[in-house]
Amino acid sequence: MLKASGVVLAGGKSSRMGTNKALLAVHGQTMIEHVVEEMRKAFREVIIVTNEPHLYSGLGVRVITDLIPGLGPLSGIHAGLTASSYEYSFVTACDMPFIDHRLAAYLVQEAPGYDVVVPQKGDYLEPLHAVYSKACIAPIKMCLENRIFKIIAFYPAVKVKFVGIERMRPLADLEKVFFNVNTPQELVHAREMAKGEKHGPKDSGS
Ligand SMILES: Nc1nc2c(ncn2[C@@H]2O[C@H](COP(=O)(O)OP(=O)(O)OP(=O)(O)O)[C@@H](O)[C@H]2O)c(=O)[nH]1
Ligand SMILES: [Mg+2]
């Protein structure tokens, strides 16, 4: 297990879904259970960042709140990096039901010498499936204080490694791994994709 943290953001409003999406099930477990399970396979510490800590106290990992609530994912990253016991944190969302611990670990292993390791597909980045160092805390705070909430806004202030997703193909199903569930339609799609992939928490074994 890597000496790094897995930080799971779960402080959103789920306004497009209309109900707390972290607690919706895809492949036999809630999305947040799946993400936490994968993070535990890779990292010594797992931290959930939420503003409703009571909802996640049963998952057996650290649960913390935003230091500056109501400002979106960048504030969650800020709180997670601040709380982390390690220099590096892999930060992800509670709505990514196909996340894979091997890919998360790979990105952390790419991190020495950098402050951010972020997957890149063409012009598009995956900042909620990325690694951040403690050096990001101060520039993120500055963004939040200036009411700048776009996650990648602070990247020019730190050392960023862009990892083309083609390099990840051997480790993960790229069609699925970055898929995030925002709407009821995407939930239906995620459940379709999950079919035949992974069964309930306990298989009969026969
Ligand atoms: N800790 C924390 N996490 C957040 C915050 N806002 C969003 N997130 C998380 O960031 C991730 C990506 O956000 P979205 O996919 O937009 O989720 P959301 O904000 O709940 O959904 P919408 O209201 O539909 O935009 C999800 O895991 C959210 O739970 C916040 O203010 N604090
Ligand atoms: Mg999302």
XYZ file of C-alpha atoms and ligand atoms in Angstrom:
239
model
C 0.000 0.000 0.000
C 1.281 3.421 -0.905
C 2.201 6.050 1.677
C -0.361 8.464 0.279
C -4.016 9.316 0.883
C -7.082 8.608 -1.163
C -9.370 11.630 -0.839
C -13.011 11.148 -1.828
C -15.081 14.295 -2.337
C -18.673 13.868 -1.230
C -19.768 17.364 -0.325
C -21.776 18.203 -3.416
C -25.471 18.987 -3.692
C -26.373 16.266 -6.228
C -28.731 18.842 -7.709
C -28.875 17.195 -11.137
C -29.597 13.800 -9.576
C -32.125 15.151 -7.076
C -30.959 12.797 -4.315
C -27.563 12.158 -2.684
C -25.799 10.268 -5.470
C -22.999 8.969 -3.236
C -25.566 6.639 -1.678
C -26.985 5.273 -4.937
C -26.048 1.722 -5.845
C -24.243 0.593 -8.971
C -23.047 -3.011 -9.153
C -24.414 -4.040 -5.757
C -22.888 -1.365 -3.545
C -23.255 2.374 -3.177
C -20.991 4.464 -5.360
C -19.133 5.822 -2.352
C -18.631 2.320 -0.955
C -17.063 1.314 -4.250
C -14.764 4.329 -4.415
C -13.701 3.899 -0.770
C -13.064 0.188 -1.312
C -10.792 0.893 -4.279
C -8.951 3.657 -2.406
C -8.332 1.315 0.544
C -6.669 -1.192 -1.763
C -4.152 1.401 -2.902
C -3.532 3.858 -0.066
C -2.664 3.760 3.632
C -5.181 6.480 4.432
C -8.621 7.216 3.003
C -10.443 10.485 3.718
C -14.007 11.415 2.794
C -14.635 15.168 2.551
C -18.295 15.995 3.113
C -20.558 18.420 4.897
C -22.779 15.602 6.177
C -20.255 13.456 8.073
C -22.906 11.356 9.843
C -23.836 9.744 6.500
C -20.415 8.161 6.069
C -19.320 7.289 9.596
C -19.970 3.575 8.984
C -17.466 3.222 6.159
C -14.451 2.786 8.423
C -12.384 5.659 7.036
C -11.630 9.242 8.100
C -14.497 11.652 7.483
C -13.811 15.400 7.508
C -15.626 18.570 6.480
C -14.725 21.448 4.167
C -12.702 24.164 5.876
C -14.599 26.677 3.740
C -18.011 25.099 3.007
C -20.265 25.833 0.065
C -17.527 26.564 -2.489
C -17.515 23.331 -4.480
C -14.937 20.625 -5.238
C -11.875 22.890 -5.055
C -12.703 23.564 -1.415
C -13.040 19.814 -0.838
C -9.574 19.295 -2.328
C -8.230 22.031 -0.050
C -9.662 20.352 3.063
C -8.511 16.887 1.986
C -4.916 17.930 1.282
C -4.780 19.846 4.563
C -6.025 16.833 6.551
C -3.898 14.254 4.743
C -1.142 12.545 6.707
C 0.941 12.263 3.545
C 2.604 14.522 1.003
C 0.489 13.168 -1.850
C -3.227 12.570 -2.148
C -5.117 10.969 -4.976
C -8.323 13.013 -5.146
C -11.508 11.731 -6.681
C -15.297 12.059 -6.631
C -18.014 9.990 -4.989
C -19.815 9.592 -8.313
C -17.249 7.532 -10.258
C -18.390 3.908 -9.991
C -15.681 2.450 -12.225
C -12.642 3.858 -10.502
C -9.761 1.385 -10.214
C -7.120 1.236 -7.497
C -4.365 0.226 -9.935
C -4.789 3.367 -11.997
C -4.911 5.539 -8.863
C -1.698 3.936 -7.597
C -0.019 4.379 -10.981
C -0.724 8.111 -10.956
C 0.694 8.499 -7.429
C 3.832 6.643 -8.487
C 4.263 9.226 -11.257
C 4.136 12.087 -8.728
C 7.671 12.537 -7.288
C 9.059 15.857 -8.533
C 5.560 17.213 -9.301
C 2.664 18.786 -7.393
C -0.142 17.610 -9.657
C -0.457 14.493 -11.815
C -3.519 14.722 -14.008
C -4.832 12.498 -16.800
C -5.151 14.265 -20.136
C -7.253 13.325 -23.147
C -6.564 15.816 -25.892
C -7.366 19.226 -24.419
C -9.467 17.699 -21.688
C -8.191 17.024 -18.145
C -9.542 14.801 -15.357
C -8.870 16.953 -12.263
C -11.110 14.766 -10.090
C -9.060 11.695 -10.898
C -5.708 13.264 -10.121
C -2.875 13.476 -7.613
C -2.122 16.616 -5.584
C 0.715 17.452 -3.192
C 0.635 19.583 -0.064
C 2.271 22.362 -2.109
C -1.144 22.883 -3.745
C -2.801 23.970 -0.490
C -1.626 27.605 -0.520
C -2.406 28.321 -4.204
C -5.821 26.666 -3.829
C -6.560 28.810 -0.784
C -5.646 31.881 -2.778
C -8.091 30.888 -5.532
C -10.899 30.298 -3.043
C -10.260 33.652 -1.368
C -10.505 35.296 -4.775
C -13.748 33.447 -5.553
C -12.100 31.378 -8.286
C -13.642 27.915 -8.158
C -12.457 26.196 -11.329
C -10.273 23.312 -10.165
C -7.509 23.747 -12.739
C -7.218 27.500 -12.109
C -4.309 27.014 -9.689
C -2.344 24.620 -11.909
C -0.104 27.369 -13.390
C 1.174 28.071 -9.845
C 2.513 24.516 -9.310
C 4.431 21.782 -11.157
C 1.958 19.741 -13.188
C 2.563 16.434 -14.941
C 0.052 15.706 -17.688
C -0.335 11.987 -18.337
C -1.860 11.097 -21.684
C -4.618 8.580 -21.125
C -3.209 6.270 -23.779
C -0.476 5.411 -21.307
C -3.157 4.124 -18.937
C -4.852 1.792 -21.365
C -3.087 -1.337 -20.067
C -4.296 -0.541 -16.533
C -7.926 0.352 -16.968
C -10.964 0.353 -19.202
C -10.757 3.958 -20.369
C -14.341 3.890 -21.615
C -15.499 3.472 -18.051
C -12.922 4.634 -15.573
C -13.584 8.389 -15.787
C -17.344 8.010 -16.136
C -19.144 10.049 -13.493
C -22.797 9.864 -12.621
C -24.501 13.247 -12.489
C -28.035 12.635 -13.785
C -30.672 9.884 -13.485
C -29.944 8.980 -17.125
C -26.237 8.536 -16.340
C -27.194 6.325 -13.398
C -29.151 4.052 -15.760
C -26.161 4.017 -18.117
C -23.727 3.193 -15.284
C -25.910 0.286 -14.146
C -26.003 -1.029 -17.721
C -22.215 -0.801 -17.974
C -21.845 -2.570 -14.625
C -23.898 -5.563 -15.716
C -21.809 -8.695 -15.863
C -18.803 -6.872 -14.437
C -19.125 -7.246 -10.704
C -21.833 -8.827 -8.596
C -23.254 -8.112 -5.169
C -21.025 -7.911 -2.108
C -21.265 -11.671 -1.558
C -21.170 -14.151 -4.403
C -22.465 -17.628 -3.627
C -19.080 -18.961 -4.701
C -20.688 -21.879 -6.474
N -16.180 18.379 -0.184
C -16.898 18.906 -1.183
N -17.156 18.162 -2.266
C -17.903 18.711 -3.259
C -18.411 20.030 -3.184
N -19.119 20.267 -4.332
C -19.033 19.158 -5.086
N -18.300 18.210 -4.435
C -17.970 16.872 -4.913
O -17.227 17.019 -6.114
C -17.527 15.940 -6.997
C -17.922 16.471 -8.357
O -19.066 17.298 -8.243
P -20.385 17.114 -9.097
O -20.301 15.909 -9.967
O -20.746 18.417 -9.735
O -21.414 16.783 -7.925
P -22.487 17.676 -7.227
O -21.959 19.031 -7.022
O -22.944 16.905 -6.035
O -23.662 17.614 -8.307
P -24.516 18.786 -8.979
O -25.205 19.530 -7.863
O -25.493 18.055 -9.847
O -23.514 19.620 -9.744
C -18.600 15.104 -6.314
O -17.953 14.021 -5.685
C -19.178 16.045 -5.285
O -19.694 15.371 -4.125
C -18.128 20.793 -2.004
O -18.538 21.953 -1.840
N -17.360 20.184 -1.048
Mg -19.760 14.652 -11.347
